[in-house]
């Protein structure tokens, strides 16, 4: 677990509990995605770290950039993050929030990292197998990492299945070194 995850978890938990209680999980999901997009935009890190801007000004400017994507509670979250210089946590807060939301909805997000782009049929086959194994709805997120050389790595909650060529070569190297 990274330091970012540790720092982001209390914020994500607080937002999730507030959103769940108000029945606004989808709305908060959209707001956190919008805030994360602002943090990821070019030039935002320089703006948010500008030494001549007060924390309140940074929260105001951030809110103006996000525009109508934020409601009053979203702007309050920005102010709380500004008070503690925590804008950089927003992508991690959003990720943790989505995990909590998926779990509350009886679903789990599964990440597939493959050496090559997977076809829709391959993705559906893996999603069906994971759903059968975990007994929950699966939301797939796929990425391509050519350094795996072949195969894929699947992560779903605590489950990690590493079927990559890269991993097998490392195992062979370790076995030969003994």
PDB file of C-alpha atoms in Angstrom:
ATOM      1  CA  UNK A   1       0.000   0.000   0.000  1.00  0.00           C
ATOM      2  CA  UNK A   2       1.482   3.322  -0.995  1.00  0.00           C
ATOM      3  CA  UNK A   3       1.652   6.435   1.126  1.00  0.00           C
ATOM      4  CA  UNK A   4      -0.818   8.081  -1.250  1.00  0.00           C
ATOM      5  CA  UNK A   5      -3.320   5.298  -0.649  1.00  0.00           C
ATOM      6  CA  UNK A   6      -2.886   5.559   3.095  1.00  0.00           C
ATOM      7  CA  UNK A   7      -3.379   9.323   3.021  1.00  0.00           C
ATOM      8  CA  UNK A   8      -6.312   9.149   0.593  1.00  0.00           C
ATOM      9  CA  UNK A   9      -8.245   6.389   2.368  1.00  0.00           C
ATOM     10  CA  UNK A  10      -9.830   8.548   5.146  1.00  0.00           C
ATOM     11  CA  UNK A  11     -11.035  11.095   2.580  1.00  0.00           C
ATOM     12  CA  UNK A  12     -12.402   8.373   0.302  1.00  0.00           C
ATOM     13  CA  UNK A  13     -14.127   6.647   3.225  1.00  0.00           C
ATOM     14  CA  UNK A  14     -15.712   9.914   4.414  1.00  0.00           C
ATOM     15  CA  UNK A  15     -16.934  10.829   0.936  1.00  0.00           C
ATOM     16  CA  UNK A  16     -18.223   7.307   0.338  1.00  0.00           C
ATOM     17  CA  UNK A  17     -20.182   7.195   3.611  1.00  0.00           C
ATOM     18  CA  UNK A  18     -21.664  10.642   2.966  1.00  0.00           C
ATOM     19  CA  UNK A  19     -22.572   9.732  -0.632  1.00  0.00           C
ATOM     20  CA  UNK A  20     -24.037   6.380   0.334  1.00  0.00           C
ATOM     21  CA  UNK A  21     -26.139   7.903   3.101  1.00  0.00           C
ATOM     22  CA  UNK A  22     -27.479  10.545   0.695  1.00  0.00           C
ATOM     23  CA  UNK A  23     -27.995   8.019  -2.126  1.00  0.00           C
ATOM     24  CA  UNK A  24     -25.579   9.978  -4.327  1.00  0.00           C
ATOM     25  CA  UNK A  25     -22.902   7.431  -5.199  1.00  0.00           C
ATOM     26  CA  UNK A  26     -23.180   8.077  -8.935  1.00  0.00           C
ATOM     27  CA  UNK A  27     -23.085  11.859  -8.510  1.00  0.00           C
ATOM     28  CA  UNK A  28     -20.003  11.677  -6.294  1.00  0.00           C
ATOM     29  CA  UNK A  29     -18.360   9.286  -8.702  1.00  0.00           C
ATOM     30  CA  UNK A  30     -18.741  11.903 -11.447  1.00  0.00           C
ATOM     31  CA  UNK A  31     -17.523  14.710  -9.201  1.00  0.00           C
ATOM     32  CA  UNK A  32     -14.414  12.826  -8.126  1.00  0.00           C
ATOM     33  CA  UNK A  33     -13.681  11.933 -11.748  1.00  0.00           C
ATOM     34  CA  UNK A  34     -13.965  15.621 -12.709  1.00  0.00           C
ATOM     35  CA  UNK A  35     -11.671  16.667  -9.849  1.00  0.00           C
ATOM     36  CA  UNK A  36      -9.149  13.973 -10.798  1.00  0.00           C
ATOM     37  CA  UNK A  37      -9.180  15.205 -14.391  1.00  0.00           C
ATOM     38  CA  UNK A  38      -8.341  18.720 -13.219  1.00  0.00           C
ATOM     39  CA  UNK A  39      -5.421  17.414 -11.151  1.00  0.00           C
ATOM     40  CA  UNK A  40      -4.157  15.403 -14.134  1.00  0.00           C
ATOM     41  CA  UNK A  41      -4.421  18.301 -16.591  1.00  0.00           C
ATOM     42  CA  UNK A  42      -1.253  19.944 -17.901  1.00  0.00           C
ATOM     43  CA  UNK A  43      -0.208  22.892 -15.798  1.00  0.00           C
ATOM     44  CA  UNK A  44      -2.433  22.088 -12.860  1.00  0.00           C
ATOM     45  CA  UNK A  45       0.448  21.048 -10.591  1.00  0.00           C
ATOM     46  CA  UNK A  46       2.173  24.397 -11.132  1.00  0.00           C
ATOM     47  CA  UNK A  47      -1.057  26.258 -10.472  1.00  0.00           C
ATOM     48  CA  UNK A  48      -1.918  24.294  -7.343  1.00  0.00           C
ATOM     49  CA  UNK A  49       1.600  24.703  -5.967  1.00  0.00           C
ATOM     50  CA  UNK A  50       1.834  28.418  -6.763  1.00  0.00           C
ATOM     51  CA  UNK A  51       3.433  30.072  -3.718  1.00  0.00           C
ATOM     52  CA  UNK A  52       1.559  33.393  -4.028  1.00  0.00           C
ATOM     53  CA  UNK A  53      -1.904  31.846  -3.980  1.00  0.00           C
ATOM     54  CA  UNK A  54      -3.630  31.209  -0.667  1.00  0.00           C
ATOM     55  CA  UNK A  55      -5.183  27.840   0.007  1.00  0.00           C
ATOM     56  CA  UNK A  56      -8.631  29.392  -0.343  1.00  0.00           C
ATOM     57  CA  UNK A  57      -7.707  30.913  -3.721  1.00  0.00           C
ATOM     58  CA  UNK A  58      -6.447  27.543  -4.921  1.00  0.00           C
ATOM     59  CA  UNK A  59      -9.710  25.885  -3.905  1.00  0.00           C
ATOM     60  CA  UNK A  60     -11.704  28.623  -5.629  1.00  0.00           C
ATOM     61  CA  UNK A  61      -9.700  28.423  -8.861  1.00  0.00           C
ATOM     62  CA  UNK A  62      -9.879  24.623  -8.803  1.00  0.00           C
ATOM     63  CA  UNK A  63     -13.658  24.817  -8.357  1.00  0.00           C
ATOM     64  CA  UNK A  64     -13.968  27.294 -11.228  1.00  0.00           C
ATOM     65  CA  UNK A  65     -11.996  24.996 -13.513  1.00  0.00           C
ATOM     66  CA  UNK A  66     -14.220  22.043 -12.589  1.00  0.00           C
ATOM     67  CA  UNK A  67     -17.265  24.259 -13.181  1.00  0.00           C
ATOM     68  CA  UNK A  68     -20.735  22.746 -13.034  1.00  0.00           C
ATOM     69  CA  UNK A  69     -19.317  19.279 -12.431  1.00  0.00           C
ATOM     70  CA  UNK A  70     -19.179  20.096  -8.699  1.00  0.00           C
ATOM     71  CA  UNK A  71     -21.971  20.785  -6.235  1.00  0.00           C
ATOM     72  CA  UNK A  72     -21.563  22.562  -2.891  1.00  0.00           C
ATOM     73  CA  UNK A  73     -20.360  19.414  -1.154  1.00  0.00           C
ATOM     74  CA  UNK A  74     -17.785  18.834  -3.874  1.00  0.00           C
ATOM     75  CA  UNK A  75     -16.520  22.388  -3.385  1.00  0.00           C
ATOM     76  CA  UNK A  76     -16.372  21.760   0.368  1.00  0.00           C
ATOM     77  CA  UNK A  77     -14.189  18.733  -0.280  1.00  0.00           C
ATOM     78  CA  UNK A  78     -11.877  20.950  -2.339  1.00  0.00           C
ATOM     79  CA  UNK A  79     -11.624  23.412   0.549  1.00  0.00           C
ATOM     80  CA  UNK A  80     -10.781  20.605   2.986  1.00  0.00           C
ATOM     81  CA  UNK A  81      -8.121  19.266   0.619  1.00  0.00           C
ATOM     82  CA  UNK A  82      -6.727  22.768   0.080  1.00  0.00           C
ATOM     83  CA  UNK A  83      -6.430  23.323   3.842  1.00  0.00           C
ATOM     84  CA  UNK A  84      -4.112  20.323   4.037  1.00  0.00           C
ATOM     85  CA  UNK A  85      -2.376  20.702   0.637  1.00  0.00           C
ATOM     86  CA  UNK A  86      -3.887  17.399  -0.478  1.00  0.00           C
ATOM     87  CA  UNK A  87      -5.112  18.074  -4.039  1.00  0.00           C
ATOM     88  CA  UNK A  88      -2.682  15.461  -5.341  1.00  0.00           C
ATOM     89  CA  UNK A  89      -4.650  12.788  -3.471  1.00  0.00           C
ATOM     90  CA  UNK A  90      -7.730  13.266  -5.662  1.00  0.00           C
ATOM     91  CA  UNK A  91      -6.950  10.528  -8.238  1.00  0.00           C
ATOM     92  CA  UNK A  92      -6.313   8.042  -5.426  1.00  0.00           C
ATOM     93  CA  UNK A  93      -9.427   9.190  -3.545  1.00  0.00           C
ATOM     94  CA  UNK A  94     -11.427   8.638  -6.721  1.00  0.00           C
ATOM     95  CA  UNK A  95      -9.956   5.156  -7.230  1.00  0.00           C
ATOM     96  CA  UNK A  96     -10.663   4.116  -3.636  1.00  0.00           C
ATOM     97  CA  UNK A  97     -14.171   5.580  -3.835  1.00  0.00           C
ATOM     98  CA  UNK A  98     -14.870   3.542  -6.986  1.00  0.00           C
ATOM     99  CA  UNK A  99     -13.664   0.381  -5.247  1.00  0.00           C
ATOM    100  CA  UNK A 100     -15.941   1.050  -2.267  1.00  0.00           C
ATOM    101  CA  UNK A 101     -18.835   1.846  -4.590  1.00  0.00           C
ATOM    102  CA  UNK A 102     -18.331  -1.330  -6.610  1.00  0.00           C
ATOM    103  CA  UNK A 103     -18.160  -3.407  -3.444  1.00  0.00           C
ATOM    104  CA  UNK A 104     -21.345  -1.810  -2.098  1.00  0.00           C
ATOM    105  CA  UNK A 105     -23.069  -2.566  -5.388  1.00  0.00           C
ATOM    106  CA  UNK A 106     -21.964  -6.202  -5.222  1.00  0.00           C
ATOM    107  CA  UNK A 107     -19.415  -5.788  -7.960  1.00  0.00           C
ATOM    108  CA  UNK A 108     -15.664  -5.867  -8.023  1.00  0.00           C
ATOM    109  CA  UNK A 109     -13.259  -4.153 -10.349  1.00  0.00           C
ATOM    110  CA  UNK A 110     -10.817  -6.503 -12.020  1.00  0.00           C
ATOM    111  CA  UNK A 111      -7.717  -5.165 -13.714  1.00  0.00           C
ATOM    112  CA  UNK A 112      -6.214  -7.105 -16.594  1.00  0.00           C
ATOM    113  CA  UNK A 113      -2.752  -6.114 -17.716  1.00  0.00           C
ATOM    114  CA  UNK A 114      -1.901  -7.918 -20.917  1.00  0.00           C
ATOM    115  CA  UNK A 115       1.051  -7.925 -23.266  1.00  0.00           C
ATOM    116  CA  UNK A 116      -1.248  -7.241 -26.232  1.00  0.00           C
ATOM    117  CA  UNK A 117      -4.681  -5.711 -26.665  1.00  0.00           C
ATOM    118  CA  UNK A 118      -7.353  -8.261 -25.772  1.00  0.00           C
ATOM    119  CA  UNK A 119     -10.364  -8.987 -27.951  1.00  0.00           C
ATOM    120  CA  UNK A 120     -13.895  -8.530 -26.643  1.00  0.00           C
ATOM    121  CA  UNK A 121     -14.354 -12.308 -26.597  1.00  0.00           C
ATOM    122  CA  UNK A 122     -11.243 -12.776 -24.471  1.00  0.00           C
ATOM    123  CA  UNK A 123     -12.410 -10.104 -22.039  1.00  0.00           C
ATOM    124  CA  UNK A 124     -15.883 -11.632 -21.780  1.00  0.00           C
ATOM    125  CA  UNK A 125     -14.416 -15.092 -21.162  1.00  0.00           C
ATOM    126  CA  UNK A 126     -12.179 -13.807 -18.368  1.00  0.00           C
ATOM    127  CA  UNK A 127     -15.014 -11.737 -16.850  1.00  0.00           C
ATOM    128  CA  UNK A 128     -17.302 -14.786 -16.838  1.00  0.00           C
ATOM    129  CA  UNK A 129     -14.620 -16.969 -15.211  1.00  0.00           C
ATOM    130  CA  UNK A 130     -13.910 -14.344 -12.548  1.00  0.00           C
ATOM    131  CA  UNK A 131     -17.631 -13.862 -11.892  1.00  0.00           C
ATOM    132  CA  UNK A 132     -18.011 -17.608 -11.402  1.00  0.00           C
ATOM    133  CA  UNK A 133     -14.982 -17.792  -9.099  1.00  0.00           C
ATOM    134  CA  UNK A 134     -15.749 -14.673  -7.031  1.00  0.00           C
ATOM    135  CA  UNK A 135     -19.534 -14.804  -7.155  1.00  0.00           C
ATOM    136  CA  UNK A 136     -19.764 -11.106  -7.914  1.00  0.00           C
ATOM    137  CA  UNK A 137     -20.344  -8.877 -10.901  1.00  0.00           C
ATOM    138  CA  UNK A 138     -17.038  -8.023 -12.571  1.00  0.00           C
ATOM    139  CA  UNK A 139     -16.098  -4.625 -13.948  1.00  0.00           C
ATOM    140  CA  UNK A 140     -13.059  -5.048 -16.183  1.00  0.00           C
ATOM    141  CA  UNK A 141     -10.346  -2.491 -16.640  1.00  0.00           C
ATOM    142  CA  UNK A 142      -7.774  -3.456 -19.246  1.00  0.00           C
ATOM    143  CA  UNK A 143      -4.345  -2.053 -19.938  1.00  0.00           C
ATOM    144  CA  UNK A 144      -1.544  -3.123 -22.231  1.00  0.00           C
ATOM    145  CA  UNK A 145       2.032  -3.535 -21.010  1.00  0.00           C
ATOM    146  CA  UNK A 146       4.345  -4.915 -23.725  1.00  0.00           C
ATOM    147  CA  UNK A 147       7.071  -5.543 -21.115  1.00  0.00           C
ATOM    148  CA  UNK A 148       5.080  -8.625 -20.010  1.00  0.00           C
ATOM    149  CA  UNK A 149       6.188 -10.217 -23.321  1.00  0.00           C
ATOM    150  CA  UNK A 150       3.104 -12.474 -23.329  1.00  0.00           C
ATOM    151  CA  UNK A 151       0.212 -13.558 -21.144  1.00  0.00           C
ATOM    152  CA  UNK A 152      -1.505 -11.334 -18.604  1.00  0.00           C
ATOM    153  CA  UNK A 153      -1.801 -10.343 -14.976  1.00  0.00           C
ATOM    154  CA  UNK A 154      -5.278 -10.252 -13.426  1.00  0.00           C
ATOM    155  CA  UNK A 155      -6.011  -8.392 -10.191  1.00  0.00           C
ATOM    156  CA  UNK A 156      -9.421  -8.495  -8.530  1.00  0.00           C
ATOM    157  CA  UNK A 157      -9.476  -7.418  -4.902  1.00  0.00           C
ATOM    158  CA  UNK A 158      -6.956  -9.608  -3.054  1.00  0.00           C
ATOM    159  CA  UNK A 159      -6.774 -12.102  -5.934  1.00  0.00           C
ATOM    160  CA  UNK A 160      -3.740 -11.822  -8.213  1.00  0.00           C
ATOM    161  CA  UNK A 161      -3.217 -14.222 -11.097  1.00  0.00           C
ATOM    162  CA  UNK A 162       0.094 -13.676 -12.847  1.00  0.00           C
ATOM    163  CA  UNK A 163       0.213 -15.625 -16.090  1.00  0.00           C
ATOM    164  CA  UNK A 164       2.753 -13.379 -17.784  1.00  0.00           C
ATOM    165  CA  UNK A 165       5.830 -14.609 -19.617  1.00  0.00           C
ATOM    166  CA  UNK A 166       7.851 -12.039 -17.681  1.00  0.00           C
ATOM    167  CA  UNK A 167       6.855 -13.678 -14.388  1.00  0.00           C
ATOM    168  CA  UNK A 168       7.604 -17.176 -15.664  1.00  0.00           C
ATOM    169  CA  UNK A 169      11.068 -16.086 -16.806  1.00  0.00           C
ATOM    170  CA  UNK A 170      11.748 -14.609 -13.371  1.00  0.00           C
ATOM    171  CA  UNK A 171      10.647 -17.880 -11.751  1.00  0.00           C
ATOM    172  CA  UNK A 172      12.937 -19.872 -14.067  1.00  0.00           C
ATOM    173  CA  UNK A 173      15.832 -17.533 -13.309  1.00  0.00           C
ATOM    174  CA  UNK A 174      15.271 -17.979  -9.562  1.00  0.00           C
ATOM    175  CA  UNK A 175      15.057 -21.765  -9.951  1.00  0.00           C
ATOM    176  CA  UNK A 176      18.281 -21.899 -11.947  1.00  0.00           C
ATOM    177  CA  UNK A 177      20.079 -19.714  -9.410  1.00  0.00           C
ATOM    178  CA  UNK A 178      19.415 -22.235  -6.604  1.00  0.00           C
TER     179      UNK A 178
END
